[in-house]
Short mmCIF file of C-alpha atoms in Angstrom, two decimals:
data_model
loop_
_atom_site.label_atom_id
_atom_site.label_comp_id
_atom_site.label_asym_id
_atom_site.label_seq_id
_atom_site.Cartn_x
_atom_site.Cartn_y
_atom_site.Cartn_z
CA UNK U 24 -4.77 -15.10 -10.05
CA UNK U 25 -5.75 -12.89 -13.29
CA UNK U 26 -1.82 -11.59 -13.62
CA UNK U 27 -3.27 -8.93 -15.99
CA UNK U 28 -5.09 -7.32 -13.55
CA UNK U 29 -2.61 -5.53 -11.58
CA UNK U 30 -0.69 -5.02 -14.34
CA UNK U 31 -2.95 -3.04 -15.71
CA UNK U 32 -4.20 -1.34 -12.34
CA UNK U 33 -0.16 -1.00 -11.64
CA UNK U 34 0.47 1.28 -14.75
CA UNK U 35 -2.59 3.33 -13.70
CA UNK U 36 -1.43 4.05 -10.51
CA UNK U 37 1.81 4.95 -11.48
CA UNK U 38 0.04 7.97 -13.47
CA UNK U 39 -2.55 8.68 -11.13
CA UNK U 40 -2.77 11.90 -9.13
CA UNK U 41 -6.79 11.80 -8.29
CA UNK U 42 -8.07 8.40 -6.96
CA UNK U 43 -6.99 8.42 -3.22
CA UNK U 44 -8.69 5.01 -2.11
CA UNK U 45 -8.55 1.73 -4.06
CA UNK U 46 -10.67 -1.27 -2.23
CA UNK U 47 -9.05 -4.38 -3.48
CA UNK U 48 -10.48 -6.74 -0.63
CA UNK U 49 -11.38 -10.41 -2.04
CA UNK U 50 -9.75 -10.11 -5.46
CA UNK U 51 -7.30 -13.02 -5.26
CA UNK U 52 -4.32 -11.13 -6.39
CA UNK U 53 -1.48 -13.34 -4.54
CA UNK U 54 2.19 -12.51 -4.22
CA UNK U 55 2.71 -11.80 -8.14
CA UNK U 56 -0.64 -9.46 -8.21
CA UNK U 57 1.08 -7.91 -4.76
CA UNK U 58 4.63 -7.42 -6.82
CA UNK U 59 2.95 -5.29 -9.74
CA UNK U 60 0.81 -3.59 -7.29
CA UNK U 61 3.97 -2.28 -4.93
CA UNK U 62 5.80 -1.33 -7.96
CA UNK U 63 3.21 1.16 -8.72
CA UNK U 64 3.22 1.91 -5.01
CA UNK U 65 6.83 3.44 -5.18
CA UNK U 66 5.92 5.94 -7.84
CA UNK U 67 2.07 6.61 -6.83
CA UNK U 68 1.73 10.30 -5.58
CA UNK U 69 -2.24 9.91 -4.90
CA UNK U 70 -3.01 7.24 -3.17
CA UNK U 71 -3.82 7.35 0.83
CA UNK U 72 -5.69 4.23 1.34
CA UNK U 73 -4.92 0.59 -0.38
CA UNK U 74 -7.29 -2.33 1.27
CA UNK U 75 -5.87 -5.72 0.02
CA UNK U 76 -7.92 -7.69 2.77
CA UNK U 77 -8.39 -11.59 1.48
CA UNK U 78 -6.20 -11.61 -1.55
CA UNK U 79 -3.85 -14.60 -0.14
CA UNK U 80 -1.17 -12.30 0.19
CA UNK U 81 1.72 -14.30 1.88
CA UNK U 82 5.44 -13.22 3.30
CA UNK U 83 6.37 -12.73 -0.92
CA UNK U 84 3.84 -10.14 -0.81
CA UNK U 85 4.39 -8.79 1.89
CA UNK U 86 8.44 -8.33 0.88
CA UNK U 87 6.83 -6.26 -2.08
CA UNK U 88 4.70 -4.16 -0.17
CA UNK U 89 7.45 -3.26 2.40
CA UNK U 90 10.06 -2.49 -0.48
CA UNK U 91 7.35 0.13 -1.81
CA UNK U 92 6.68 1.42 1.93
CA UNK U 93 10.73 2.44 1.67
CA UNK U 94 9.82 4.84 -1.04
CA UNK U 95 6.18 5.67 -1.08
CA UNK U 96 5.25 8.70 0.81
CA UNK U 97 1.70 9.66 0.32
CA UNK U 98 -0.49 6.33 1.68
CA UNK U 99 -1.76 6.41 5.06
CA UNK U 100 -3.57 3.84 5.54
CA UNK U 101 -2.89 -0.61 4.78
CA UNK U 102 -5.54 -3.08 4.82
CA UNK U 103 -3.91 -6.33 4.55
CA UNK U 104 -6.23 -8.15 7.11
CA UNK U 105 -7.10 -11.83 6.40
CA UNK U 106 -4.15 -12.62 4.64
CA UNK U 107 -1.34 -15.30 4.98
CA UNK U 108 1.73 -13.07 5.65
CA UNK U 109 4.03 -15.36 8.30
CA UNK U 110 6.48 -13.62 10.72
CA UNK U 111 9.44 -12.93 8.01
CA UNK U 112 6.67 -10.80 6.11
CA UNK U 113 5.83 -9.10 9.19
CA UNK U 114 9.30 -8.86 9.88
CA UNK U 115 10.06 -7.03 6.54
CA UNK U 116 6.64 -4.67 7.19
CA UNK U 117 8.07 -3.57 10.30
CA UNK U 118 11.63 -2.99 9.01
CA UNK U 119 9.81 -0.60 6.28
CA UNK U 120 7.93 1.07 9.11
CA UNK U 121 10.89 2.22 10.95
CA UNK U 122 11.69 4.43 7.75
CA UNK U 123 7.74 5.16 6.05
CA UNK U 124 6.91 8.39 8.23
CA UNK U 125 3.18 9.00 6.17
CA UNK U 126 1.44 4.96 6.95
CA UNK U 127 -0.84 5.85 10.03
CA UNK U 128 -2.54 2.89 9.99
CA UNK U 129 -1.94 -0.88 9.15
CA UNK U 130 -4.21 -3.39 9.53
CA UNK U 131 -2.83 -7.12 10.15
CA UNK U 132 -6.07 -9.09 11.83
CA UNK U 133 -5.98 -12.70 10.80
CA UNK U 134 -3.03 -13.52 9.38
CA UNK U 135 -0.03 -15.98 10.48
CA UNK U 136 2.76 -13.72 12.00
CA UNK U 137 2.70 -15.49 15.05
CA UNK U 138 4.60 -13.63 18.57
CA UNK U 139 8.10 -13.29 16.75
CA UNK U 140 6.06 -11.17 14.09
CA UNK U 141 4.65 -9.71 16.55
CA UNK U 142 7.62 -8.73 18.22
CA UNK U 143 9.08 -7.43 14.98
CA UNK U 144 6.33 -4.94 14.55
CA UNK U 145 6.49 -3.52 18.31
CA UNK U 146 10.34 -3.06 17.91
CA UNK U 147 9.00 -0.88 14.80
CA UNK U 148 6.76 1.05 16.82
CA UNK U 149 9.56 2.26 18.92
CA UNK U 150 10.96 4.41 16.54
CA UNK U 151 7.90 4.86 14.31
CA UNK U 152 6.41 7.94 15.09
CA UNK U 153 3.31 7.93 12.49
CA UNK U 154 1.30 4.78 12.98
CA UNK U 155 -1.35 5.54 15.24
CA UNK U 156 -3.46 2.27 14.85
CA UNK U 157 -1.97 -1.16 14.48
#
């Protein structure tokens, strides 16, 4: 993957207060891409909509994401379908979701998390108020 990339798009979002949807589907970005990316997530105040469908996003990734989902409060809505995120990266998604009250909608078609990821995520939705579509 092109680590300067989301680097650069990182720093941007950091600053940004306008763009509220960012289609990153079939961009290649990987776990280290993912890592810049969620960094920016924590501080974004703009964003509401992130698609990161086929970017070989695995559980690393997925760690990354779920540490900015702790702070972020502004995105609604996650695209990570078609990705390689096992059940210990949906396992870490759905601890994040028991705290992120603004994500009302994740998408996780096609990837690897298997019934114990599975399981993970519905003990989320328990206490998860928010997410309306999974």
């Amino acid at each position: 993957s092109n680590d300067f990339v989301p680097k650069l798009l990182g720093s941007a979002l950091k600053l940004n207060r306008t763009l509220v949807e960012l289609n990153l589907s079939h961009n290649a970005i990987e776990d280290k891409g993912i890592g810049e990316l969620a960094e920016a997530l924590k501080e974004s105040k703009g964003l509401r909509v992130l698609n990161l469908t086929d970017n070989n996003v695995g559980d690393l990734g997925a760690r990354y994401l779920s540490e900015s989902l702790w702070e972020n409060d502004t995105l609604n809505v996650l695209n990570l379908k078609y990705n390689s995120i096992g059940y210990t990266g949906a396992f870490r998604i759905a601890r994040s979701l028991q705290i992120n009250q603004t994500l009302t909608e994740l998408s996780f078609d096609s990837n690897n998390i298997e019934d114990e990821g599975a399981d993970h995520l519905a003990e989320a939705l328990k206490v998860n108020e928010t997410l309306l579509k999974l």
